[in-house]
mmCIF file of C-alpha atoms in Angstrom:
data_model
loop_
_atom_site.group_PDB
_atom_site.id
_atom_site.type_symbol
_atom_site.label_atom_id
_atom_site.label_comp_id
_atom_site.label_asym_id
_atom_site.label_seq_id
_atom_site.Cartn_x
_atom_site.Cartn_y
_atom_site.Cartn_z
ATOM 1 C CA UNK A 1 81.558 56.381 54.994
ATOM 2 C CA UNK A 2 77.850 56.202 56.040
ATOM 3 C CA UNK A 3 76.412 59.846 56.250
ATOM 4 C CA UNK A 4 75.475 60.877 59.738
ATOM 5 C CA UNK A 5 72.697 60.710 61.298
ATOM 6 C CA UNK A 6 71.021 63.812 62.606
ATOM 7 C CA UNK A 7 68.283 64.114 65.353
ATOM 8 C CA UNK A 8 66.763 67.437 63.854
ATOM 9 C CA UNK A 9 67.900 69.989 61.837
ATOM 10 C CA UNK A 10 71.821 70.883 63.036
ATOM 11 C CA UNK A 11 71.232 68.197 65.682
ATOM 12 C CA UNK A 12 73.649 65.675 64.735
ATOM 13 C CA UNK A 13 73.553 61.955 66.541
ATOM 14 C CA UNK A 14 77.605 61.710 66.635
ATOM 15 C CA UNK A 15 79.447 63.465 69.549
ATOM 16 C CA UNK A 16 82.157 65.799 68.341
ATOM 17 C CA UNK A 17 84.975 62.775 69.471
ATOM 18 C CA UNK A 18 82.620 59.769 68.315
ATOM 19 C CA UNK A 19 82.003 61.258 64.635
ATOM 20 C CA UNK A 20 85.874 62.075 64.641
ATOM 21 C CA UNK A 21 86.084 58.337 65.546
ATOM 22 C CA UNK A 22 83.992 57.028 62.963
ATOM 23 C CA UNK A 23 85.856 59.384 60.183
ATOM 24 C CA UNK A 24 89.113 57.075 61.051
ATOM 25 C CA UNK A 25 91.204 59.851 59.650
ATOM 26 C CA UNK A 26 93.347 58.724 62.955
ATOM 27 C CA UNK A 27 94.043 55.154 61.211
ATOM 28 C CA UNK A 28 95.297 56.507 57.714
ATOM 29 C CA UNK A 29 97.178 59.206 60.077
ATOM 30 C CA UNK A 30 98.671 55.866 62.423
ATOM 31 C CA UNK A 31 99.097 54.259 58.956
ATOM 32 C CA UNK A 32 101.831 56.711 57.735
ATOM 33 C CA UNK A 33 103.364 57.421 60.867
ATOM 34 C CA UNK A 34 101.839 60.170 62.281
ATOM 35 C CA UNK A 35 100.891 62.969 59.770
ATOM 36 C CA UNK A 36 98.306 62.605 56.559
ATOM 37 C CA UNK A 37 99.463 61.970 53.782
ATOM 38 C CA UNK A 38 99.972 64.855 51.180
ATOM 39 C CA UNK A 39 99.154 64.603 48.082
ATOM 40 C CA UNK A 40 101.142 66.147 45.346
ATOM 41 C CA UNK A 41 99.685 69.131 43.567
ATOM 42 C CA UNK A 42 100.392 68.585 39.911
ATOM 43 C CA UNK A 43 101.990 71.882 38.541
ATOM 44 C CA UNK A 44 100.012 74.823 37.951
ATOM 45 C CA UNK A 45 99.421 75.899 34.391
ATOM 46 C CA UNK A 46 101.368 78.633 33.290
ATOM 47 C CA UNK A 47 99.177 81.932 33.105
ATOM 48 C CA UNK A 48 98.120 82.388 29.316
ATOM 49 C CA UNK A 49 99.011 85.176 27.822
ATOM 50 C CA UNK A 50 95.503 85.480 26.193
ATOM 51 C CA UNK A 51 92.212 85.359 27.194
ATOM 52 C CA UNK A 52 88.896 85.398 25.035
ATOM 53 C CA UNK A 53 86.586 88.136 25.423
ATOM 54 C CA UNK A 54 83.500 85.723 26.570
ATOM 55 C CA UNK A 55 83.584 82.456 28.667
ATOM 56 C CA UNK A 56 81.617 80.724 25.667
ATOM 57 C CA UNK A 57 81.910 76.805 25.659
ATOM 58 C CA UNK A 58 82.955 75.417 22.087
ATOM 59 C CA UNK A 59 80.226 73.148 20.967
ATOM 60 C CA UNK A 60 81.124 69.356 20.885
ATOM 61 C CA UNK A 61 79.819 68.327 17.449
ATOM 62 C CA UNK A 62 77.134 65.850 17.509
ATOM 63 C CA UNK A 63 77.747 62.408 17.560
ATOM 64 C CA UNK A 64 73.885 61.276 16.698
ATOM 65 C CA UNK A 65 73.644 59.055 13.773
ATOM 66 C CA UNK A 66 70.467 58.908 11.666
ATOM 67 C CA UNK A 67 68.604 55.154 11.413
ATOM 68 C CA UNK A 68 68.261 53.159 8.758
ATOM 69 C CA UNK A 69 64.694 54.239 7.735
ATOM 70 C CA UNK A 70 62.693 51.538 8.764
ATOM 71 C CA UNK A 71 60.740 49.490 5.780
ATOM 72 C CA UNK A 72 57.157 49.249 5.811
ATOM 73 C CA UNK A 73 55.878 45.489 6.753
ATOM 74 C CA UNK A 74 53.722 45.234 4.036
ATOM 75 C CA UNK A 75 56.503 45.699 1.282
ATOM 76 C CA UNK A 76 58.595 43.224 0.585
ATOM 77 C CA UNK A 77 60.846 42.062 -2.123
ATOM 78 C CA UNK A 78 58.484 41.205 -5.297
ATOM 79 C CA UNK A 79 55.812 43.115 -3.678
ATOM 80 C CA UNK A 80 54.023 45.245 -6.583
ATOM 81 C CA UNK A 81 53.449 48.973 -5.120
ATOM 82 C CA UNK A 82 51.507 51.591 -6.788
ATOM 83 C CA UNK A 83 53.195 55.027 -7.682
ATOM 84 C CA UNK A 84 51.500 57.746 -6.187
ATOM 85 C CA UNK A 85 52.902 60.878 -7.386
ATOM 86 C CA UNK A 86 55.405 62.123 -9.839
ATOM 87 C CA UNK A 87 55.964 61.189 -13.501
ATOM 88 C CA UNK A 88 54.540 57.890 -13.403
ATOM 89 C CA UNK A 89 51.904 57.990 -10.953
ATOM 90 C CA UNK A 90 49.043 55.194 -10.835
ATOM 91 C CA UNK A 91 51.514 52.899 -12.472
ATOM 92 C CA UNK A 92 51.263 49.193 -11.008
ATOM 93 C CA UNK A 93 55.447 48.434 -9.826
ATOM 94 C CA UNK A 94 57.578 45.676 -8.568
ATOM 95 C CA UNK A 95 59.520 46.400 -5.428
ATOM 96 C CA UNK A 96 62.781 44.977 -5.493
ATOM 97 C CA UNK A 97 64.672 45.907 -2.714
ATOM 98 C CA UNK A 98 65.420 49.158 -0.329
ATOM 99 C CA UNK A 99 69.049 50.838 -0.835
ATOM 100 C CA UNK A 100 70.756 52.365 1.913
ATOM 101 C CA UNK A 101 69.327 55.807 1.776
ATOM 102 C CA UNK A 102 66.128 54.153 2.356
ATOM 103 C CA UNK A 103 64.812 54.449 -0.839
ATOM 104 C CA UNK A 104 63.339 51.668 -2.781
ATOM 105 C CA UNK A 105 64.250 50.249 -5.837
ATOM 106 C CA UNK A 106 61.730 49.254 -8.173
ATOM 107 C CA UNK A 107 61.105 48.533 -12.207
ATOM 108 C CA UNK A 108 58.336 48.132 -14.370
ATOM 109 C CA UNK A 109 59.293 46.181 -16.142
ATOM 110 C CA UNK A 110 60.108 48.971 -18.478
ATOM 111 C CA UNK A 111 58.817 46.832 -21.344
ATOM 112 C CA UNK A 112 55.168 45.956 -19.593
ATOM 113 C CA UNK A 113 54.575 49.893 -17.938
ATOM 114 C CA UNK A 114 56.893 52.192 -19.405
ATOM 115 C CA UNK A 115 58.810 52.617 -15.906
ATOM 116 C CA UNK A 116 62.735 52.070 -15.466
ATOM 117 C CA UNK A 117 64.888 50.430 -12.926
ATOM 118 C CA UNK A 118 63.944 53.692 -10.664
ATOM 119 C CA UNK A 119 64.190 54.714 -6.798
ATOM 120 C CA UNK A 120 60.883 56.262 -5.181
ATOM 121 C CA UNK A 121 60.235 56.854 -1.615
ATOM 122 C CA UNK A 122 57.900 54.764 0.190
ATOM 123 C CA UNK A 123 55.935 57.364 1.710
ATOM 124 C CA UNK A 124 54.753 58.137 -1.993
ATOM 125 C CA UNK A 125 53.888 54.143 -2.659
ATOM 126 C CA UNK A 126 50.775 52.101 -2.076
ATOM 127 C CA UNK A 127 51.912 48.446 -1.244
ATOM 128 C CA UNK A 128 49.478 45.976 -2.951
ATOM 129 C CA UNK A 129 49.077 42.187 -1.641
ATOM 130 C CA UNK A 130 50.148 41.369 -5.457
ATOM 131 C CA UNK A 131 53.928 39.690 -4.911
ATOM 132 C CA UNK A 132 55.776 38.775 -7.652
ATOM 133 C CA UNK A 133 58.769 35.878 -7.412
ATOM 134 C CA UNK A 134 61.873 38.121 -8.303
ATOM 135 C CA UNK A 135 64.539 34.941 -7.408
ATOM 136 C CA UNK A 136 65.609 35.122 -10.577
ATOM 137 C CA UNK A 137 66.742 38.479 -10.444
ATOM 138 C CA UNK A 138 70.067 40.111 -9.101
ATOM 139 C CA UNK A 139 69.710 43.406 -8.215
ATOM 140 C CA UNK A 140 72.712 43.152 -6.173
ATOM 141 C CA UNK A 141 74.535 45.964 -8.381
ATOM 142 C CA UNK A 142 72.375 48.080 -7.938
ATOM 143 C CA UNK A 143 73.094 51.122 -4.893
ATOM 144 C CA UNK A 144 72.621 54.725 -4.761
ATOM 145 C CA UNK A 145 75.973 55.906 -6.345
ATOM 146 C CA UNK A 146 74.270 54.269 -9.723
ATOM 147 C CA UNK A 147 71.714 56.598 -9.520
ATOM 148 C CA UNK A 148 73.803 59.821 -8.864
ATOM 149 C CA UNK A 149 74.028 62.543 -11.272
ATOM 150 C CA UNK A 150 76.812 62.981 -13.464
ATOM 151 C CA UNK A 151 78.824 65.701 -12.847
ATOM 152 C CA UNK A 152 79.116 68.833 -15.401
ATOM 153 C CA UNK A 153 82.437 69.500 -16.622
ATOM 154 C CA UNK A 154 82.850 73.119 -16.152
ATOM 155 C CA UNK A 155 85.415 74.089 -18.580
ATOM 156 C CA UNK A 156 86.801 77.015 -19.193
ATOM 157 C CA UNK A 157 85.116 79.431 -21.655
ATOM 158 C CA UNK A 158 86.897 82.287 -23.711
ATOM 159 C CA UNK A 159 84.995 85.423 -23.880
ATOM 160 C CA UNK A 160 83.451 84.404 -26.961
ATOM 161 C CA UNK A 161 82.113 81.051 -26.119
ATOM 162 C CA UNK A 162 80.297 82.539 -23.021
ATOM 163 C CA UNK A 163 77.919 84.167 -25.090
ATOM 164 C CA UNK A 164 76.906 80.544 -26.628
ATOM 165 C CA UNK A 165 74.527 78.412 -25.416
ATOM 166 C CA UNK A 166 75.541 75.016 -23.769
ATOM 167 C CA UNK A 167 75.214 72.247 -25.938
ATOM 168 C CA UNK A 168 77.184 69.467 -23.541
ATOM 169 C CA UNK A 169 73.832 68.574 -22.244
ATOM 170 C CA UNK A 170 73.600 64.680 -23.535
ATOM 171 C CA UNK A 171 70.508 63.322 -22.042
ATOM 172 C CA UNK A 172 70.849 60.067 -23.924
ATOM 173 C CA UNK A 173 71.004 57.396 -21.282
ATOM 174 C CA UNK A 174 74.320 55.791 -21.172
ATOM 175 C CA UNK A 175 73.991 51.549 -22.659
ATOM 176 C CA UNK A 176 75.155 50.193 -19.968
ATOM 177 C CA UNK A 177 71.903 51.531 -17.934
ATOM 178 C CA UNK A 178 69.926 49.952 -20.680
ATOM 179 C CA UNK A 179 71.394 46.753 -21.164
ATOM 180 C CA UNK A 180 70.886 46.429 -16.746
ATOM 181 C CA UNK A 181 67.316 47.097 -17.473
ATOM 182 C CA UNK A 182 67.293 44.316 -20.055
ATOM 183 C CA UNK A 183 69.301 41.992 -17.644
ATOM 184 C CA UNK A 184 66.608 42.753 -15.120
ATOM 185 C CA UNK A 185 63.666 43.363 -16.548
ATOM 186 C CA UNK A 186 64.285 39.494 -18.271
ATOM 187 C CA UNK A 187 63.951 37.433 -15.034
ATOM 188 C CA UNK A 188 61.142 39.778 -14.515
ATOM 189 C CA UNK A 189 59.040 39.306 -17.171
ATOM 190 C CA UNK A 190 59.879 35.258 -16.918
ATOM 191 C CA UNK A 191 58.037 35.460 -13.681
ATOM 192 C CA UNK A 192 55.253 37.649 -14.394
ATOM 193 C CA UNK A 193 53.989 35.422 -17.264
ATOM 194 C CA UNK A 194 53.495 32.589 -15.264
ATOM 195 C CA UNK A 195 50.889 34.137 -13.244
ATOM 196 C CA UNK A 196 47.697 34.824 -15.353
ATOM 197 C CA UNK A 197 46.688 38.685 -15.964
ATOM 198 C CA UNK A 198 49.877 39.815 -14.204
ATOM 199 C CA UNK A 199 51.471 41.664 -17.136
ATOM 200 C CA UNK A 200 48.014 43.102 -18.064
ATOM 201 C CA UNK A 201 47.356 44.358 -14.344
ATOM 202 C CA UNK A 202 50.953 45.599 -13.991
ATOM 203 C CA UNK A 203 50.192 47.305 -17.704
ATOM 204 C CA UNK A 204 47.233 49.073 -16.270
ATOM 205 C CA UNK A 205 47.309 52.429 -14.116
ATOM 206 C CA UNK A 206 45.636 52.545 -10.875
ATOM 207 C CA UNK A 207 42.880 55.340 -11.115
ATOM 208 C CA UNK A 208 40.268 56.588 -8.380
ATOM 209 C CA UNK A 209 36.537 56.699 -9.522
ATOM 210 C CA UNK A 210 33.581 58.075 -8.504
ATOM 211 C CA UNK A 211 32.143 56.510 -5.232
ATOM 212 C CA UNK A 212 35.671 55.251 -4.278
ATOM 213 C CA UNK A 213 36.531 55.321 -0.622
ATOM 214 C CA UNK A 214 40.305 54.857 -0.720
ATOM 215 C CA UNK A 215 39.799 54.659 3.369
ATOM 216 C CA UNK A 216 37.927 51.344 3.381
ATOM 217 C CA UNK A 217 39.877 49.864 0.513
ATOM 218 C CA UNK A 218 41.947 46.733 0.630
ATOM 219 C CA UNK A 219 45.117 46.908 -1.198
ATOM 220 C CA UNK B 1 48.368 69.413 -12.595
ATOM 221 C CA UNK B 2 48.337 67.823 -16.020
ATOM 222 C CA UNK B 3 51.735 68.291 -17.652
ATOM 223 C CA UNK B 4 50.831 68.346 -21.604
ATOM 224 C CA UNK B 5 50.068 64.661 -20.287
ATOM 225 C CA UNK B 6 48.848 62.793 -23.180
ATOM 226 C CA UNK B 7 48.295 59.022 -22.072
ATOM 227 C CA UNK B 8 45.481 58.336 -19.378
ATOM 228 C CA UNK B 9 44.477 60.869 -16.946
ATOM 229 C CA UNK B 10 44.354 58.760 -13.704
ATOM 230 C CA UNK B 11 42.425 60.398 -10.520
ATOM 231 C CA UNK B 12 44.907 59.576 -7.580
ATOM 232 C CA UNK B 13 43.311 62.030 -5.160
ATOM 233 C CA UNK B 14 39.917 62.529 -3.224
ATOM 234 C CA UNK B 15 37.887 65.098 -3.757
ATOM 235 C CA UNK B 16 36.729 67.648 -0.676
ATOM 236 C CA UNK B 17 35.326 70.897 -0.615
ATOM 237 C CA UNK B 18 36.242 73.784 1.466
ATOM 238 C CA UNK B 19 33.330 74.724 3.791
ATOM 239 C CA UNK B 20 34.953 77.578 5.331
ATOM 240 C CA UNK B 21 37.218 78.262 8.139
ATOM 241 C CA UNK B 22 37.349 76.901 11.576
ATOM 242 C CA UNK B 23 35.115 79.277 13.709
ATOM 243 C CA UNK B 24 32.770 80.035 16.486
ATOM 244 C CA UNK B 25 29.597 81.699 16.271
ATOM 245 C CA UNK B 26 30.906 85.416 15.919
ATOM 246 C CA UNK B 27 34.877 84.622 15.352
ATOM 247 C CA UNK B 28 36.199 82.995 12.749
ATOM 248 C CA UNK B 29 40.165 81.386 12.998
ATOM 249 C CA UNK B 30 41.664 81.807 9.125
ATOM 250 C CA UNK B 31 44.679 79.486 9.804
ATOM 251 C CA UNK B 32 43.224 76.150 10.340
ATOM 252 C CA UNK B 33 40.242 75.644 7.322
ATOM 253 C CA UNK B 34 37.356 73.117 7.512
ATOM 254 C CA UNK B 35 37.421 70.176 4.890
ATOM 255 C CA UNK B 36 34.152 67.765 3.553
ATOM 256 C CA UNK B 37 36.078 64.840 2.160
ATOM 257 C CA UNK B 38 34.439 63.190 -0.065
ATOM 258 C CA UNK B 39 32.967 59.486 1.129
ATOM 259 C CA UNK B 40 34.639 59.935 4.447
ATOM 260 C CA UNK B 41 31.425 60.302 7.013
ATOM 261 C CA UNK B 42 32.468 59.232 10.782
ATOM 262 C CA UNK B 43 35.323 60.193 12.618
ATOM 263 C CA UNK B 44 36.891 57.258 12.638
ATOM 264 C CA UNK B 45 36.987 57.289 9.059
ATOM 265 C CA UNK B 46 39.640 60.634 9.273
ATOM 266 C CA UNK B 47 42.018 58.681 10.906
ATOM 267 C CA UNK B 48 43.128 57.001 7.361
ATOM 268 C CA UNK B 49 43.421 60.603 6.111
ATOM 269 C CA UNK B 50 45.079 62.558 9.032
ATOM 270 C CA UNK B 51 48.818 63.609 7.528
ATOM 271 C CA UNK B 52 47.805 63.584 3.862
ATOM 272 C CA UNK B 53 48.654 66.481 1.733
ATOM 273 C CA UNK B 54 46.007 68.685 0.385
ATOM 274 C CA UNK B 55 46.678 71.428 -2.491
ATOM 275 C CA UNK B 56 44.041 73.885 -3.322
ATOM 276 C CA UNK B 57 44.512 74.720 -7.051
ATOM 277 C CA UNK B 58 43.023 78.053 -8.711
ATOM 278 C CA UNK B 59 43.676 79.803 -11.787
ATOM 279 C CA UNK B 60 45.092 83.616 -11.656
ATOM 280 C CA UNK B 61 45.408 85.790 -14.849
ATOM 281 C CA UNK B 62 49.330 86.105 -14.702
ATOM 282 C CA UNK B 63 51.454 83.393 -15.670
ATOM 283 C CA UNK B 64 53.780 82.181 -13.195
ATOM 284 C CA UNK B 65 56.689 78.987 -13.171
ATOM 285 C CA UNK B 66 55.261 78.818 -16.845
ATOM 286 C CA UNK B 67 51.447 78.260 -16.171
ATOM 287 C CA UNK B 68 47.863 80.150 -14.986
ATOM 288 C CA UNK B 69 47.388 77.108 -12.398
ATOM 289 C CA UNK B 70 48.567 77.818 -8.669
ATOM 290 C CA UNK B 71 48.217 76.045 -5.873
ATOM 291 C CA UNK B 72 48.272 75.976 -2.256
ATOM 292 C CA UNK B 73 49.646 73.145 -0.324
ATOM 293 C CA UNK B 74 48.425 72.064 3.096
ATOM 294 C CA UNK B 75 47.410 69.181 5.117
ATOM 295 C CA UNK B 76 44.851 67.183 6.724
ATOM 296 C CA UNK B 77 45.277 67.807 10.674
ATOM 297 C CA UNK B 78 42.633 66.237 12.771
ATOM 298 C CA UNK B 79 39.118 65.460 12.436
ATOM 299 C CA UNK B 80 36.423 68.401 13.478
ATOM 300 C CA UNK B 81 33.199 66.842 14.852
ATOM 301 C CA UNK B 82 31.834 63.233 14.705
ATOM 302 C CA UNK B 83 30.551 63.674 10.733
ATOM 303 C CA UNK B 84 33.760 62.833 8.828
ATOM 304 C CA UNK B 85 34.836 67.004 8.969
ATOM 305 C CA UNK B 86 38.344 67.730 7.990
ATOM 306 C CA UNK B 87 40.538 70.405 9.822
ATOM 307 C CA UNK B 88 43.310 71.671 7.631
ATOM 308 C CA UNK B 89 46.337 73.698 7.513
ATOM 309 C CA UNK B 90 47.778 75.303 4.279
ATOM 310 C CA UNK B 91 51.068 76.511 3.844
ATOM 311 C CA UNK B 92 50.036 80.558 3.776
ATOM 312 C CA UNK B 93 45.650 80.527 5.114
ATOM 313 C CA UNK B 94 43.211 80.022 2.463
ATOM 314 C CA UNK B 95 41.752 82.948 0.334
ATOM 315 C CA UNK B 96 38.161 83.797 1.381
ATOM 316 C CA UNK B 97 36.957 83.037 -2.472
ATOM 317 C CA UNK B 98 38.195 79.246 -1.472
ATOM 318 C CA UNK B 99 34.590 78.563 0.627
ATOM 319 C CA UNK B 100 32.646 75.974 -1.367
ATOM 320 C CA UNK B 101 35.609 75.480 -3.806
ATOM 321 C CA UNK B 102 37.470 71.957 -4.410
ATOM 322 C CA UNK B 103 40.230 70.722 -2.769
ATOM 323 C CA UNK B 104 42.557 67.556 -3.887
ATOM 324 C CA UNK B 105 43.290 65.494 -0.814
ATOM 325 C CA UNK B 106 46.175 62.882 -1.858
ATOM 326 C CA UNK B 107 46.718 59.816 -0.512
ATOM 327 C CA UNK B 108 50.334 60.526 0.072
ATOM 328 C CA UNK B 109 52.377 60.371 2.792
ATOM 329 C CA UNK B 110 51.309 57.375 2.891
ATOM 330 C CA UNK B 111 51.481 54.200 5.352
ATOM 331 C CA UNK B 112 49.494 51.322 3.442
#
């Protein structure tokens, strides 16, 4: 029903009988023969026997789900990057695609720079206008899971083992992570020596010198 | 730093120089420090260099995590003037002993 009017404050427009008019609670009261309708109360909930100290709300558990980080424009598959920090930094790289943590995947080739089928984050990467055809290549095995540490099996050491040192530790890397580099690093390499200098520029490391303004470069 | 490295030594940060800490005439503010990058002159330069990490390395007589280096990480905040001036914030405020010293401004986080 349309509020009601008022002429100023308390003053309302609607006579006492008009505005019990317009409420038509005298129709629904016609309608069922004389008296309003009642509604049922549902039954009251028995009294609980307990009740916590303080009226604290339980918290609902948040339903927000983190986005798929967003890839940079300028990187895209068979883009070469160039690392800038960690263990191979200023090393020349082929992008070959993002996983789902957001991390990229990229490799050397491991035979041209040294660097494996790796995952880097692209906040650490300089995208070059260098793009490399990487058709040929299937990277589709390749997720985050493959990249997860192996597990130590913690078994269980009499009193007289605990006082040796652990010689489990195998850092070998397993063949079948070699034989994917090989599988990849092939179609790689197939389409890096078509383009002249390629291999040589992805051999080289990237390097600041003096009188280099990395703010007006052009990568 | 330099890990035993034995292959090329590549240079993948600028150079800057602490000029001192971000002050008036008679006050001086020790948690924001004032940065001369190196090649960067105008304030619209900065802008390429606002959110990159800075680490202020410095030798101490103990050996600590293995090594005499140390280092103090910060970051470039916002430009300070119209000349290509650096404000920065490190982790825990520079030392006083840092004015006129050498800073390594990377070019990561980066958005190239």
């Amino acid at each position: 029903m349309a509020p009601a009017s008022k002429l100023s404050q308390g003053i309302k427009r609607a006579s006492r009988s008009h505005a019990y008019h317009r409420r038509g609670l005298w129709a629904i009261k016609a309608k069922h023969g004389g008296s309003f309708p009642k509604a049922e109360k549902p039954a009251a909930p028995a009294e609980p026997k307990f009740y916590p100290a303080d009226d604290v709300k339980p918290r609902t558990p948040s339903t927000r789900k983190p986005k798929p980080t967003k890839l940079r424009s300028t990187i895209t598959p068979g883009t070469v990057l160039i690392l800038l920090a960690g263990r191979f930094m200023g090393k020349r790289v082929v992008f070959l695609k993002q996983l789902k943590s957001g991390l990229l995947l990229i490799s050397g080739p491991f035979k041209i720079n040294g660097v494996p089928i790796r995952r880097v984050n692209q906040t650490y990467v300089i995208a070059t206008s260098t793009k490399v055809d990487i058709s040929g290549v299937d990277v589709s095995k390749f997720d985050d899971k493959y990249f997860a540490r192996e597990k130590k099996q913690k078994a269980k050491k009499t009193e007289g083992e605990l006082f040796e040192t652990e010689k489990e530790a195998s850092k070998a890397l397993p063949d079948f992570k070699k034989d994917d580099q090989k599988a990849v690093d092939a179609a790689l390499i197939k389409a890096i020596e078509t383009v002249p200098e390629l291999k040589s520029y992805l051999g080289a490391r990237f390097s600041l010198r003096d009188g280099d303004k990395p703010h007006e470069m052009v990568f | 730093m330099v890990k035993g490295r034995t292959g090329q030594r590549v240079r993948l940060y600028v150079r800057g120089t602490i000029l001192g800490y971000k002050r008036s005439k008679s006050n001086q503010y020790e948690t924001t420090s004032l940065v001369q990058i190196e090649g960067v002159n105008t304030k619209e330069d900065v802008a390429w260099y606002c959110g990159k990490r800075m680490a202020y390395i410095y030798k101490a007589k103990t050996k600590s995590s293995g090594t005499h280096y140390r280092c103090i990480w910060g970051k470039v905040t916002r430009p300070h003037g119209n000349s290509g001036v650096v404000r920065a914030k490190f982790k825990s405020n520079l030392p006083p002993e840092s004015m006129g010293r050498k800073v390594r401004v990377f070019m990561y986080p980066s958005s190239i």
